Amino acid sequence: MKTIRIISPSGVIDPLYIDQAAARLRSWGFDVSEGQYARCQAGRFAGTDEQRIADIVQAFNDQPDFILCSRGGYGLQRILSNLQSPISNLRFAISNIQSPIPTLIGFSDITALHQLCGLQGWQSIHGLMCKHIATLPEDSEPLRAFRRLLEGDSLSYPLPQHPLNRNGNVSGYLCGGNLSVLYGLQGTPYSLQALMDTRAAQPILFIEDIAERHYHIDRMMNNLKMSGVLARLGGLIVGQFSDCEDDPSMGGTVYDTIRHAVDEYDYPVYFNFPAGHVDNHFPLVFGQAAVQNNQLSLSPLVN
């Protein structure tokens, strides 16, 4: 029986979502446990920094098959550097874990942990968290895809047609997540540049965001351009930018702004992928991937 540990490394969560998500996962045949502090609250956070660090490290230490982050929000950037250094009363830092490696699951603020996993060379899942697992209909396509992935199936998706797409083929490794979080990690040991420096394959970057001003998105994309990130890509997949209102004074849509930032490069670019802060959120495996004939193929889970 595969095991799942639920932790809350970022924002505080309604415990009902943990209960309902755990019940659904158990109905699928998984053995579900939760971190000691998964239901805690310290202001906007799911426990103190020390409590959240303890649950993250303990989860990796116990080596379940999957570590499911209950929700995103904000909080990981405060504690990320502690996860790779000796921590009092904890048995090891995450970077010292031996195989088998648990597979991390989450999105939004969990992007910071995806970066940490990527730097270690581990796969992770950009996918549903407790609220969606608890509330999506059992027969919904995103939930069915998520279950298939956890049960060991490989996934591939047709990439949506969009007038801003630039078609092409690329094989490399998939990385990324929430654009705002990635932007906040620039200039740190957990940046996209740091991740790219560890890999010989071409990066295929996925980005999504929520409730950001149009000009903020322009600023973030220009940061990725000026820092050399965009020039190093082998491909770009743009997900949902929810509640990011188009600003006519910016001269186009949010998607236009993103496309303009990569106009000078020749790699494939695909827009409107169904992943992000939406119910229609399909899971992605961060690791080896390929775009071929407008199809995104993800490597099977091997952690």
mmCIF file of C-alpha atoms in Angstrom:
data_model
loop_
_atom_site.group_PDB
_atom_site.id
_atom_site.type_symbol
_atom_site.label_atom_id
_atom_site.label_comp_id
_atom_site.label_asym_id
_atom_site.label_seq_id
_atom_site.Cartn_x
_atom_site.Cartn_y
_atom_site.Cartn_z
ATOM 1 C CA MET A 1 0.000 0.000 0.000
ATOM 2 C CA LYS A 2 1.429 3.378 -0.997
ATOM 3 C CA THR A 3 1.761 5.974 1.739
ATOM 4 C CA ILE A 4 0.974 9.691 1.770
ATOM 5 C CA ARG A 5 1.988 12.183 4.470
ATOM 6 C CA ILE A 6 -0.004 15.437 4.613
ATOM 7 C CA ILE A 7 1.888 18.477 5.871
ATOM 8 C CA SER A 8 1.119 22.212 5.969
ATOM 9 C CA PRO A 9 4.372 24.034 5.169
ATOM 10 C CA SER A 10 2.869 27.403 4.235
ATOM 11 C CA GLY A 11 -0.505 28.972 5.005
ATOM 12 C CA VAL A 12 -3.018 27.850 7.585
ATOM 13 C CA ILE A 13 -5.708 25.494 6.277
ATOM 14 C CA ASP A 14 -9.259 24.637 7.315
ATOM 15 C CA PRO A 15 -8.826 21.205 8.978
ATOM 16 C CA LEU A 16 -12.009 20.013 7.273
ATOM 17 C CA TYR A 17 -10.147 19.978 3.954
ATOM 18 C CA ILE A 18 -7.467 17.747 5.471
ATOM 19 C CA ASP A 19 -10.139 15.365 6.777
ATOM 20 C CA GLN A 20 -12.008 15.234 3.476
ATOM 21 C CA ALA A 21 -8.878 14.893 1.335
ATOM 22 C CA ALA A 22 -7.529 12.129 3.573
ATOM 23 C CA ALA A 23 -10.846 10.275 3.373
ATOM 24 C CA ARG A 24 -10.839 10.425 -0.427
ATOM 25 C CA LEU A 25 -7.218 9.297 -0.666
ATOM 26 C CA ARG A 26 -7.936 6.397 1.686
ATOM 27 C CA SER A 27 -10.913 5.426 -0.485
ATOM 28 C CA TRP A 28 -8.410 5.128 -3.357
ATOM 29 C CA GLY A 29 -6.348 2.689 -1.321
ATOM 30 C CA PHE A 30 -3.604 4.926 0.094
ATOM 31 C CA ASP A 31 -2.317 4.834 3.656
ATOM 32 C CA VAL A 32 -2.593 8.475 4.803
ATOM 33 C CA SER A 33 -0.907 10.107 7.779
ATOM 34 C CA GLU A 34 -0.345 13.748 8.669
ATOM 35 C CA GLY A 35 2.370 15.867 10.177
ATOM 36 C CA GLN A 36 2.250 16.674 13.860
ATOM 37 C CA TYR A 37 1.635 20.363 13.160
ATOM 38 C CA ALA A 38 -0.458 20.120 9.965
ATOM 39 C CA ARG A 39 -3.495 21.684 11.688
ATOM 40 C CA CYS A 40 -1.663 24.399 13.620
ATOM 41 C CA GLN A 41 -1.982 28.151 13.212
ATOM 42 C CA ALA A 42 0.418 30.974 13.957
ATOM 43 C CA GLY A 43 -1.127 34.053 12.419
ATOM 44 C CA ARG A 44 -1.422 33.451 8.666
ATOM 45 C CA PHE A 45 0.935 30.486 8.852
ATOM 46 C CA ALA A 46 0.255 26.804 9.548
ATOM 47 C CA GLY A 47 2.291 26.839 12.715
ATOM 48 C CA THR A 48 5.471 28.602 13.721
ATOM 49 C CA ASP A 49 8.500 28.509 11.442
ATOM 50 C CA GLU A 50 10.023 25.866 13.721
ATOM 51 C CA GLN A 51 6.904 23.686 13.631
ATOM 52 C CA ARG A 52 6.637 23.828 9.848
ATOM 53 C CA ILE A 53 10.356 23.046 9.449
ATOM 54 C CA ALA A 54 9.937 20.083 11.801
ATOM 55 C CA ASP A 55 7.027 18.635 9.823
ATOM 56 C CA ILE A 56 8.797 19.032 6.466
ATOM 57 C CA VAL A 57 12.004 17.393 7.645
ATOM 58 C CA GLN A 58 10.182 14.646 9.533
ATOM 59 C CA ALA A 59 8.110 13.857 6.457
ATOM 60 C CA PHE A 60 11.212 13.401 4.307
ATOM 61 C CA ASN A 61 12.880 11.478 7.124
ATOM 62 C CA ASP A 62 9.967 9.016 7.390
ATOM 63 C CA GLN A 63 10.083 8.470 3.606
ATOM 64 C CA PRO A 64 6.444 7.967 2.636
ATOM 65 C CA ASP A 65 5.805 7.486 -1.071
ATOM 66 C CA PHE A 66 4.292 10.963 -1.334
ATOM 67 C CA ILE A 67 4.392 14.170 0.696
ATOM 68 C CA LEU A 68 1.188 16.117 0.047
ATOM 69 C CA CYS A 69 1.253 19.795 0.946
ATOM 70 C CA SER A 70 -2.176 20.721 2.260
ATOM 71 C CA ARG A 71 -2.186 24.198 0.684
ATOM 72 C CA GLY A 72 0.007 27.033 -0.539
ATOM 73 C CA GLY A 73 -0.427 30.614 0.591
ATOM 74 C CA TYR A 74 2.806 32.067 1.891
ATOM 75 C CA GLY A 75 5.509 30.947 4.281
ATOM 76 C CA LEU A 76 8.144 28.758 2.652
ATOM 77 C CA GLN A 77 10.559 31.515 1.712
ATOM 78 C CA ARG A 78 10.959 32.266 5.446
ATOM 79 C CA ILE A 79 12.264 28.761 6.160
ATOM 80 C CA LEU A 80 13.696 27.394 2.904
ATOM 81 C CA SER A 81 17.356 27.854 3.802
ATOM 82 C CA ASN A 82 16.840 25.967 7.091
ATOM 83 C CA LEU A 83 15.957 22.804 5.192
ATOM 84 C CA GLN A 84 19.508 22.307 3.932
ATOM 85 C CA SER A 85 21.401 23.094 7.109
ATOM 86 C CA PRO A 86 21.717 21.277 10.446
ATOM 87 C CA ILE A 87 18.617 21.862 12.552
ATOM 88 C CA SER A 88 18.638 21.286 16.291
ATOM 89 C CA ASN A 89 16.621 18.279 17.471
ATOM 90 C CA LEU A 90 16.152 17.033 13.897
ATOM 91 C CA ARG A 91 17.972 14.048 12.514
ATOM 92 C CA PHE A 92 19.149 15.416 9.188
ATOM 93 C CA ALA A 93 18.797 18.121 6.598
ATOM 94 C CA ILE A 94 16.710 17.349 3.518
ATOM 95 C CA SER A 95 19.789 17.378 1.294
ATOM 96 C CA ASN A 96 21.146 14.332 3.179
ATOM 97 C CA ILE A 97 18.182 12.040 2.510
ATOM 98 C CA GLN A 98 18.912 8.633 0.987
ATOM 99 C CA SER A 99 16.725 6.669 -1.445
ATOM 100 C CA PRO A 100 13.858 6.037 -1.720
ATOM 101 C CA ILE A 101 12.961 9.694 -2.178
ATOM 102 C CA PRO A 102 9.409 10.797 -1.296
ATOM 103 C CA THR A 103 7.619 12.619 -4.106
ATOM 104 C CA LEU A 104 6.497 16.110 -3.109
ATOM 105 C CA ILE A 105 3.041 17.297 -4.260
ATOM 106 C CA GLY A 106 1.699 20.856 -4.356
ATOM 107 C CA PHE A 107 1.671 24.163 -6.192
ATOM 108 C CA SER A 108 1.615 27.929 -5.596
ATOM 109 C CA ASP A 109 3.919 28.688 -2.620
ATOM 110 C CA ILE A 110 5.074 25.055 -2.803
ATOM 111 C CA THR A 111 7.077 26.163 -5.858
ATOM 112 C CA ALA A 112 9.870 26.954 -3.390
ATOM 113 C CA LEU A 113 10.008 23.310 -2.313
ATOM 114 C CA HIS A 114 9.863 22.185 -5.949
ATOM 115 C CA GLN A 115 12.999 24.240 -6.540
ATOM 116 C CA LEU A 116 14.708 22.601 -3.577
ATOM 117 C CA CYS A 117 13.734 19.130 -4.841
ATOM 118 C CA GLY A 118 14.927 19.995 -8.333
ATOM 119 C CA LEU A 119 18.300 21.094 -7.015
ATOM 120 C CA GLN A 120 18.656 17.655 -5.421
ATOM 121 C CA GLY A 121 17.759 15.989 -8.728
ATOM 122 C CA TRP A 122 14.430 14.685 -7.417
ATOM 123 C CA GLN A 123 11.136 14.543 -9.276
ATOM 124 C CA SER A 124 8.109 16.293 -7.791
ATOM 125 C CA ILE A 125 4.462 16.802 -8.729
ATOM 126 C CA HIS A 126 2.955 20.219 -9.453
ATOM 127 C CA GLY A 127 -0.539 19.109 -8.569
ATOM 128 C CA LEU A 128 -3.698 19.231 -6.521
ATOM 129 C CA MET A 129 -3.702 19.929 -2.793
ATOM 130 C CA CYS A 130 -6.241 19.188 -0.071
ATOM 131 C CA LYS A 131 -9.064 21.584 -1.021
ATOM 132 C CA HIS A 132 -9.270 20.370 -4.610
ATOM 133 C CA ILE A 133 -8.796 16.729 -3.642
ATOM 134 C CA ALA A 134 -11.632 17.134 -1.150
ATOM 135 C CA THR A 135 -14.095 19.058 -3.309
ATOM 136 C CA LEU A 136 -13.652 18.139 -6.990
ATOM 137 C CA PRO A 137 -16.196 15.618 -8.321
ATOM 138 C CA GLU A 138 -14.855 12.083 -8.331
ATOM 139 C CA ASP A 139 -15.242 11.870 -12.105
ATOM 140 C CA SER A 140 -13.581 15.226 -12.874
ATOM 141 C CA GLU A 141 -10.757 14.940 -15.392
ATOM 142 C CA PRO A 142 -8.122 16.702 -13.225
ATOM 143 C CA LEU A 143 -8.858 14.441 -10.248
ATOM 144 C CA ARG A 144 -8.797 11.331 -12.418
ATOM 145 C CA ALA A 145 -5.441 12.358 -13.915
ATOM 146 C CA PHE A 146 -4.084 13.045 -10.425
ATOM 147 C CA ARG A 147 -5.179 9.614 -9.193
ATOM 148 C CA ARG A 148 -3.686 7.888 -12.227
ATOM 149 C CA LEU A 149 -0.362 9.602 -11.596
ATOM 150 C CA LEU A 150 -0.293 8.557 -7.930
ATOM 151 C CA GLU A 151 -1.134 4.998 -8.945
ATOM 152 C CA GLY A 152 1.865 4.843 -11.267
ATOM 153 C CA ASP A 153 0.521 5.721 -14.703
ATOM 154 C CA SER A 154 2.439 8.021 -17.013
ATOM 155 C CA LEU A 155 0.693 11.106 -18.370
ATOM 156 C CA SER A 156 0.788 13.059 -21.598
ATOM 157 C CA TYR A 157 -1.322 16.013 -22.643
ATOM 158 C CA PRO A 158 -2.253 17.676 -25.899
ATOM 159 C CA LEU A 159 -1.024 21.257 -25.648
ATOM 160 C CA PRO A 160 -3.866 23.758 -26.167
ATOM 161 C CA GLN A 161 -4.012 25.650 -29.419
ATOM 162 C CA HIS A 162 -3.546 29.392 -28.985
ATOM 163 C CA PRO A 163 -2.778 32.207 -31.430
ATOM 164 C CA LEU A 164 0.356 33.147 -29.458
ATOM 165 C CA ASN A 165 1.829 29.638 -29.521
ATOM 166 C CA ARG A 166 5.166 29.042 -31.206
ATOM 167 C CA ASN A 167 5.183 25.392 -32.182
ATOM 168 C CA GLY A 168 8.212 23.171 -31.982
ATOM 169 C CA ASN A 169 9.737 20.111 -30.375
ATOM 170 C CA VAL A 170 12.000 19.919 -27.360
ATOM 171 C CA SER A 171 13.249 17.299 -24.936
ATOM 172 C CA GLY A 172 14.557 18.349 -21.547
ATOM 173 C CA TYR A 173 13.457 18.693 -17.954
ATOM 174 C CA LEU A 174 10.281 20.406 -16.774
ATOM 175 C CA CYS A 175 10.542 22.906 -13.907
ATOM 176 C CA GLY A 176 8.915 26.076 -12.612
ATOM 177 C CA GLY A 177 5.601 26.798 -10.940
ATOM 178 C CA ASN A 178 4.308 30.065 -9.576
ATOM 179 C CA LEU A 179 5.925 33.033 -11.315
ATOM 180 C CA SER A 180 5.822 35.304 -8.245
ATOM 181 C CA VAL A 181 7.547 32.696 -6.086
ATOM 182 C CA LEU A 182 10.188 32.051 -8.747
ATOM 183 C CA TYR A 183 10.768 35.809 -9.000
ATOM 184 C CA GLY A 184 11.167 35.991 -5.209
ATOM 185 C CA LEU A 185 13.863 33.298 -5.365
ATOM 186 C CA GLN A 186 15.967 35.146 -7.930
ATOM 187 C CA GLY A 187 19.455 35.889 -6.603
ATOM 188 C CA THR A 188 19.241 33.078 -4.023
ATOM 189 C CA PRO A 189 20.671 29.529 -4.001
ATOM 190 C CA TYR A 190 17.176 28.323 -5.006
ATOM 191 C CA SER A 191 16.824 30.373 -8.189
ATOM 192 C CA LEU A 192 16.068 29.082 -11.656
ATOM 193 C CA GLN A 193 19.663 29.874 -12.627
ATOM 194 C CA ALA A 194 20.935 27.695 -9.791
ATOM 195 C CA LEU A 195 18.686 24.849 -10.924
ATOM 196 C CA MET A 196 19.765 25.225 -14.562
ATOM 197 C CA ASP A 197 23.410 25.086 -13.506
ATOM 198 C CA THR A 198 22.852 21.554 -12.146
ATOM 199 C CA ARG A 199 21.449 20.110 -15.382
ATOM 200 C CA ALA A 200 22.891 19.368 -18.805
ATOM 201 C CA ALA A 201 19.453 19.012 -20.434
ATOM 202 C CA GLN A 202 17.422 21.956 -21.672
ATOM 203 C CA PRO A 203 14.907 23.411 -19.193
ATOM 204 C CA ILE A 204 11.235 23.546 -20.140
ATOM 205 C CA LEU A 205 9.774 26.226 -17.881
ATOM 206 C CA PHE A 206 6.150 26.161 -16.700
ATOM 207 C CA ILE A 207 4.677 29.327 -15.146
ATOM 208 C CA GLU A 208 1.330 30.322 -13.626
ATOM 209 C CA ASP A 209 0.107 32.989 -11.212
ATOM 210 C CA ILE A 210 -2.879 34.521 -9.441
ATOM 211 C CA ALA A 211 -4.064 38.030 -8.594
ATOM 212 C CA GLU A 212 -1.008 39.848 -9.923
ATOM 213 C CA ARG A 213 -1.155 43.244 -11.602
ATOM 214 C CA HIS A 214 -0.362 43.206 -15.299
ATOM 215 C CA TYR A 215 2.691 45.425 -14.892
ATOM 216 C CA HIS A 216 3.971 43.188 -12.083
ATOM 217 C CA ILE A 217 3.943 40.291 -14.534
ATOM 218 C CA ASP A 218 5.828 42.435 -17.047
ATOM 219 C CA ARG A 219 8.399 43.255 -14.342
ATOM 220 C CA MET A 220 8.848 39.596 -13.434
ATOM 221 C CA MET A 221 9.215 38.457 -17.029
ATOM 222 C CA ASN A 222 11.794 41.172 -17.672
ATOM 223 C CA ASN A 223 13.672 40.049 -14.580
ATOM 224 C CA LEU A 224 13.847 36.525 -16.015
ATOM 225 C CA LYS A 225 15.009 37.993 -19.298
ATOM 226 C CA MET A 226 17.690 40.314 -17.899
ATOM 227 C CA SER A 227 19.013 37.587 -15.614
ATOM 228 C CA GLY A 228 19.492 35.251 -18.578
ATOM 229 C CA VAL A 229 16.852 32.689 -17.580
ATOM 230 C CA LEU A 230 14.693 33.091 -20.686
ATOM 231 C CA ALA A 231 17.693 32.792 -23.016
ATOM 232 C CA ARG A 232 18.617 29.420 -21.484
ATOM 233 C CA LEU A 233 15.203 27.794 -21.944
ATOM 234 C CA GLY A 234 14.426 25.005 -24.350
ATOM 235 C CA GLY A 235 10.707 25.703 -24.118
ATOM 236 C CA LEU A 236 8.029 27.621 -22.209
ATOM 237 C CA ILE A 237 4.582 26.434 -21.115
ATOM 238 C CA VAL A 238 2.265 29.137 -19.792
ATOM 239 C CA GLY A 239 -0.530 28.037 -17.483
ATOM 240 C CA GLN A 240 -3.429 29.957 -15.983
ATOM 241 C CA PHE A 241 -2.983 33.528 -14.796
ATOM 242 C CA SER A 242 -6.109 33.676 -12.650
ATOM 243 C CA ASP A 243 -7.544 37.039 -11.588
ATOM 244 C CA CYS A 244 -4.701 38.781 -13.441
ATOM 245 C CA GLU A 245 -6.682 41.479 -15.209
ATOM 246 C CA ASP A 246 -5.450 42.728 -18.571
ATOM 247 C CA ASP A 247 -4.362 46.365 -18.400
ATOM 248 C CA PRO A 248 -5.048 48.137 -21.742
ATOM 249 C CA SER A 249 -2.305 50.647 -20.970
ATOM 250 C CA MET A 250 0.214 47.790 -21.216
ATOM 251 C CA GLY A 251 -0.530 47.455 -24.927
ATOM 252 C CA GLY A 252 -2.053 43.986 -24.941
ATOM 253 C CA THR A 253 -3.116 41.074 -22.784
ATOM 254 C CA VAL A 254 -1.137 39.410 -20.007
ATOM 255 C CA TYR A 255 -0.356 36.588 -22.421
ATOM 256 C CA ASP A 256 0.839 39.176 -24.972
ATOM 257 C CA THR A 257 3.256 40.526 -22.368
ATOM 258 C CA ILE A 258 4.660 37.061 -21.684
ATOM 259 C CA ARG A 259 4.978 36.294 -25.398
ATOM 260 C CA HIS A 260 6.769 39.604 -26.025
ATOM 261 C CA ALA A 261 9.376 38.691 -23.402
ATOM 262 C CA VAL A 262 10.381 35.599 -25.412
ATOM 263 C CA ASP A 263 9.892 36.919 -28.942
ATOM 264 C CA GLU A 264 13.609 37.003 -29.711
ATOM 265 C CA TYR A 265 14.132 33.328 -28.922
ATOM 266 C CA ASP A 266 13.196 30.414 -31.171
ATOM 267 C CA TYR A 267 12.088 27.707 -28.720
ATOM 268 C CA PRO A 268 8.499 26.410 -28.560
ATOM 269 C CA VAL A 269 6.032 28.392 -26.437
ATOM 270 C CA TYR A 270 2.544 27.187 -25.498
ATOM 271 C CA PHE A 271 -0.203 29.146 -23.756
ATOM 272 C CA ASN A 272 -3.319 28.378 -21.725
ATOM 273 C CA PHE A 273 -2.181 25.059 -20.271
ATOM 274 C CA PRO A 274 -4.783 23.854 -17.732
ATOM 275 C CA ALA A 275 -2.795 24.187 -14.517
ATOM 276 C CA GLY A 276 -2.708 26.878 -11.858
ATOM 277 C CA HIS A 277 -5.115 28.361 -9.347
ATOM 278 C CA VAL A 278 -8.156 26.860 -11.044
ATOM 279 C CA ASP A 279 -10.386 23.814 -10.605
ATOM 280 C CA ASN A 280 -9.345 22.567 -14.046
ATOM 281 C CA HIS A 281 -5.832 21.879 -12.788
ATOM 282 C CA PHE A 282 -3.977 18.947 -14.330
ATOM 283 C CA PRO A 283 -0.872 17.549 -12.618
ATOM 284 C CA LEU A 284 2.629 17.977 -14.007
ATOM 285 C CA VAL A 285 5.725 15.964 -13.132
ATOM 286 C CA PHE A 286 8.766 18.177 -12.660
ATOM 287 C CA GLY A 287 11.624 16.196 -14.171
ATOM 288 C CA GLN A 288 12.233 14.799 -17.635
ATOM 289 C CA ALA A 289 9.664 15.811 -20.245
ATOM 290 C CA ALA A 290 9.293 16.274 -23.971
ATOM 291 C CA VAL A 291 7.184 18.332 -26.341
ATOM 292 C CA GLN A 292 6.601 16.511 -29.624
ATOM 293 C CA ASN A 293 3.922 17.295 -32.195
ATOM 294 C CA ASN A 294 2.138 19.651 -29.764
ATOM 295 C CA GLN A 295 1.983 16.934 -27.106
ATOM 296 C CA LEU A 296 3.564 17.206 -23.639
ATOM 297 C CA SER A 297 4.865 13.840 -22.409
ATOM 298 C CA LEU A 298 5.963 13.496 -18.796
ATOM 299 C CA SER A 299 8.423 10.967 -17.440
ATOM 300 C CA PRO A 300 6.988 8.280 -15.137
ATOM 301 C CA LEU A 301 7.573 8.687 -11.425
ATOM 302 C CA VAL A 302 10.738 6.907 -10.347
ATOM 303 C CA ASN A 303 11.496 8.444 -6.916
#
